[in-house]
XYZ file of C-alpha atoms in Angstrom:
304
model
C 75.014 88.964 78.555
C 75.340 89.972 82.206
C 77.175 93.165 83.081
C 80.310 92.872 85.279
C 79.507 96.135 87.049
C 76.135 94.751 88.151
C 77.789 91.524 89.255
C 80.116 93.602 91.432
C 77.090 95.323 92.984
C 75.481 91.946 93.713
C 78.634 90.705 95.386
C 78.867 93.892 97.451
C 75.266 93.581 98.648
C 75.963 89.968 99.569
C 79.081 90.959 101.501
C 77.400 93.852 103.330
C 74.078 92.108 104.015
C 71.955 95.131 103.042
C 71.443 97.361 100.029
C 71.997 100.403 102.252
C 75.320 98.996 103.501
C 76.508 98.415 99.953
C 75.363 101.895 98.952
C 77.371 103.517 101.750
C 80.489 101.530 100.860
C 80.286 102.318 97.138
C 78.986 105.888 97.269
C 75.741 105.071 95.445
C 72.172 105.705 96.492
C 70.210 102.632 97.641
C 67.682 103.198 94.879
C 70.423 103.211 92.220
C 71.749 99.860 93.447
C 68.241 98.395 93.611
C 67.582 99.486 90.032
C 70.822 97.923 88.794
C 70.098 94.663 90.612
C 66.623 94.574 89.111
C 68.231 94.803 85.664
C 70.647 91.998 86.622
C 67.734 89.798 87.680
C 66.089 90.388 84.299
C 69.338 89.489 82.585
C 69.605 86.313 84.671
C 65.926 85.479 84.243
C 65.496 84.566 87.907
C 65.416 86.224 91.377
C 68.889 86.684 92.867
C 68.067 88.171 96.295
C 65.394 87.585 98.900
C 64.567 89.714 101.920
C 65.086 88.322 105.431
C 63.892 90.870 107.977
C 65.855 94.060 107.363
C 68.626 92.205 105.516
C 68.833 90.395 102.202
C 70.365 87.080 101.243
C 71.198 85.372 97.998
C 68.908 82.883 96.346
C 70.592 79.703 95.067
C 70.921 81.381 91.670
C 72.424 84.455 93.319
C 74.990 82.287 95.118
C 76.060 80.781 91.786
C 76.470 84.226 90.242
C 78.463 85.648 93.164
C 80.780 82.645 93.184
C 81.555 83.069 89.489
C 81.605 86.868 89.724
C 84.443 86.735 92.243
C 86.661 84.797 89.862
C 85.704 86.973 86.884
C 86.367 90.239 88.707
C 89.687 89.084 90.112
C 90.765 87.856 86.686
C 89.757 91.145 85.101
C 91.639 93.104 87.777
C 94.789 91.076 87.229
C 94.523 91.278 83.443
C 94.038 95.061 83.404
C 96.987 95.634 85.717
C 99.317 93.311 83.797
C 98.354 94.777 80.428
C 98.968 98.286 81.781
C 102.337 97.246 83.200
C 103.440 95.567 79.974
C 102.286 98.491 77.853
C 104.075 101.005 80.027
C 107.102 98.845 80.728
C 106.834 99.448 84.455
C 105.155 98.219 87.650
C 102.458 100.750 88.465
C 99.040 101.226 90.007
C 97.168 102.137 93.166
C 97.574 99.573 95.957
C 95.408 99.854 99.068
C 96.863 98.426 102.292
C 95.253 97.964 105.700
C 97.078 97.017 108.894
C 96.646 96.951 112.636
C 98.475 99.677 114.540
C 101.795 98.206 115.663
C 102.486 96.552 112.300
C 101.509 99.817 110.601
C 104.254 101.590 112.539
C 106.984 98.950 112.304
C 106.249 97.213 108.974
C 103.890 99.160 106.704
C 105.407 102.639 107.082
C 108.996 101.463 106.348
C 107.695 99.418 103.394
C 105.986 102.480 101.923
C 109.238 104.393 102.134
C 111.197 101.693 100.321
C 108.492 101.338 97.665
C 108.615 105.058 96.924
C 112.268 104.666 95.972
C 112.058 101.355 94.137
C 108.654 101.717 92.437
C 107.752 105.406 92.072
C 104.788 104.522 89.823
C 103.059 102.585 92.631
C 100.729 104.776 94.665
C 100.202 103.247 98.118
C 97.096 104.158 100.100
C 97.279 102.816 103.663
C 94.784 102.792 106.512
C 94.628 101.381 110.029
C 92.066 98.589 110.303
C 91.691 95.498 112.434
C 91.396 92.102 110.757
C 87.664 91.957 111.455
C 87.108 94.950 109.154
C 89.989 94.486 106.727
C 89.408 90.873 105.630
C 85.863 91.499 104.288
C 87.079 94.642 102.519
C 89.907 92.644 100.913
C 87.495 90.011 99.669
C 85.236 92.742 98.244
C 88.214 94.293 96.382
C 88.145 97.478 98.446
C 91.665 96.598 99.645
C 94.542 94.871 97.893
C 96.797 93.837 100.797
C 96.216 93.534 104.517
C 98.501 92.829 107.454
C 96.761 90.823 110.157
C 97.495 89.145 113.467
C 96.535 85.830 115.064
C 97.071 85.135 118.765
C 97.978 81.639 119.959
C 94.862 79.526 120.434
C 92.634 82.003 118.563
C 92.710 80.930 114.905
C 91.379 83.335 112.303
C 88.850 82.268 109.693
C 90.325 80.566 106.623
C 89.207 81.993 103.257
C 89.843 79.826 100.209
C 89.900 82.885 97.932
C 92.691 84.610 99.879
C 96.417 83.870 100.032
C 98.000 84.024 103.500
C 101.741 84.397 104.148
C 103.590 84.271 107.465
C 105.521 87.488 108.186
C 106.849 87.170 111.736
C 106.072 85.885 115.195
C 105.950 88.051 118.306
C 106.040 87.188 121.992
C 103.522 88.731 124.354
C 105.156 90.410 127.358
C 103.916 91.342 130.801
C 104.251 95.118 131.164
C 104.248 96.483 134.710
C 104.988 99.762 136.482
C 108.693 99.984 137.292
C 108.017 99.983 141.026
C 105.665 96.989 141.053
C 106.895 94.270 143.474
C 106.847 91.610 140.716
C 108.990 93.748 138.388
C 112.205 92.653 140.124
C 112.005 89.149 138.598
C 112.951 88.329 135.001
C 109.871 86.127 134.682
C 106.590 87.128 136.326
C 103.970 84.578 137.403
C 100.637 85.701 135.999
C 99.026 84.112 139.043
C 100.709 86.742 141.236
C 98.940 89.588 139.406
C 95.341 88.810 140.317
C 94.945 92.059 142.290
C 96.330 94.258 139.504
C 94.205 96.640 137.465
C 94.670 95.988 133.743
C 94.697 97.975 130.489
C 93.592 96.083 127.353
C 91.928 96.553 123.990
C 88.177 96.889 123.592
C 85.848 93.893 124.083
C 85.408 91.864 120.903
C 89.026 92.261 119.764
C 91.616 89.509 119.501
C 93.839 91.254 122.039
C 91.072 91.469 124.651
C 90.217 87.790 124.116
C 93.902 86.865 124.509
C 94.244 88.990 127.657
C 91.263 87.414 129.383
C 92.280 83.906 128.311
C 95.857 84.282 129.598
C 94.668 85.537 132.984
C 92.145 82.724 133.285
C 94.287 79.862 131.954
C 97.720 80.822 133.289
C 96.760 82.915 136.302
C 93.515 81.322 137.427
C 91.667 84.619 137.863
C 89.296 87.001 136.077
C 91.205 90.193 135.156
C 90.037 93.580 136.441
C 90.197 95.448 133.120
C 89.683 99.085 134.078
C 91.120 100.786 130.989
C 90.249 100.040 127.358
C 91.781 101.325 124.143
C 92.587 99.797 120.774
C 95.689 102.015 120.647
C 98.590 99.998 122.062
C 100.623 103.139 122.716
C 97.799 104.418 124.911
C 97.830 101.123 126.812
C 101.568 101.505 127.341
C 101.072 105.040 128.653
C 98.320 103.825 131.007
C 100.771 101.359 132.552
C 103.316 104.140 132.958
C 100.932 106.676 134.500
C 98.159 104.773 136.318
C 99.961 101.747 137.735
C 97.957 99.307 135.634
C 99.399 96.198 133.966
C 99.153 95.122 130.332
C 99.992 92.216 128.041
C 101.623 93.719 124.960
C 103.359 92.311 121.852
C 106.966 92.849 120.817
C 106.273 95.243 117.941
C 104.765 97.746 120.372
C 107.659 97.493 122.784
C 110.275 97.734 120.047
C 109.674 101.501 120.079
C 111.122 101.566 123.581
C 109.218 101.529 126.841
C 110.795 103.901 129.379
C 109.178 104.024 132.782
C 107.830 100.465 132.710
C 109.152 96.961 133.316
C 108.841 94.446 130.467
C 108.921 90.821 131.590
C 108.132 87.329 130.315
C 105.264 85.337 131.858
C 106.646 82.611 134.110
C 103.956 80.072 133.203
C 104.973 79.764 129.550
C 105.228 81.458 126.176
C 102.346 83.477 124.769
C 102.570 84.906 121.254
C 100.937 85.916 118.028
C 101.635 85.552 114.315
C 101.705 88.523 111.958
C 100.636 87.610 108.420
C 99.822 89.061 104.999
C 96.586 88.463 103.142
C 96.008 89.142 99.458
C 93.631 87.826 96.865
C 95.066 84.814 95.069
C 95.368 86.601 91.707
C 98.247 88.996 92.378
C 99.154 91.819 90.044
C 102.839 92.804 89.634
C 102.211 95.856 91.817
C 100.635 93.771 94.590
C 103.583 91.373 94.408
C 106.006 94.283 94.744
C 104.147 95.611 97.783
C 104.027 92.157 99.408
C 107.788 91.794 98.911
C 108.405 95.213 100.465
C 106.245 94.330 103.476
C 108.123 91.057 104.005
C 111.458 92.870 103.784
C 110.332 95.532 106.261
C 109.105 92.832 108.647
C 112.481 91.099 108.513
C 114.099 94.354 109.661
C 111.582 94.993 112.453
C 113.430 93.786 115.539
C 110.971 92.657 118.227
C 111.994 93.299 121.825
C 114.223 90.639 123.343
């Protein structure tokens, strides 16, 4: 009989790629995890991991176990939560949410407030994370719900074990200093901004990829990105104070943007989708949180 706790450790090591990475995530020592996995291999009667350089990977037998472990652990999680809810006659539990910044401000925070009134027995723990970090954590059961984004032409990976729901669509706007010559027009040709300094998110992010792609495809130039921050409100302030330009989504600008000009690109629409991800087996508490997030998103009024 194989132990579910050890199966969880195996899945975590697989997801992190190293024993040390799994140990850091779970708060164990590497030696403790190695000892538990050695016991699991004895229980299975076959090697489950093999070393590749400084990392480890699953053997074929390990892949079979992790695949089944995911379903077992999710089923156990759902069963425990539903039994607790039925026994107590209420929707309760700890739900961990991750979101990118602008949705955190406009969707997650209002949802937490409404949940506190409607479901006082749900404890929400929320953190700011980009999709690249949040999706693996969701799959490893370190999160329960995540709010993600997907820019046009930049599809996110599809995970068969996760359930994705559309929340809203945002337009991407050209944000310029108020006194910029192009700010007088309602629609601004990207091609006319080739000499502008730009503020964008860090390299490797979806926003930075979108920014570079829009300048190349619509404007025909390589952008001079002088300022980098993953905080959209910092990018907005950089436009206001340094004279840079930025391409920012509606949820950021819905807070108000005094001191800058917000315009549409003349060459065509650019946008992104905001979506929810959960594991497919949803507990009543997760369902309640997902409903609250959808309701909050419906009330978030993107800039017009």
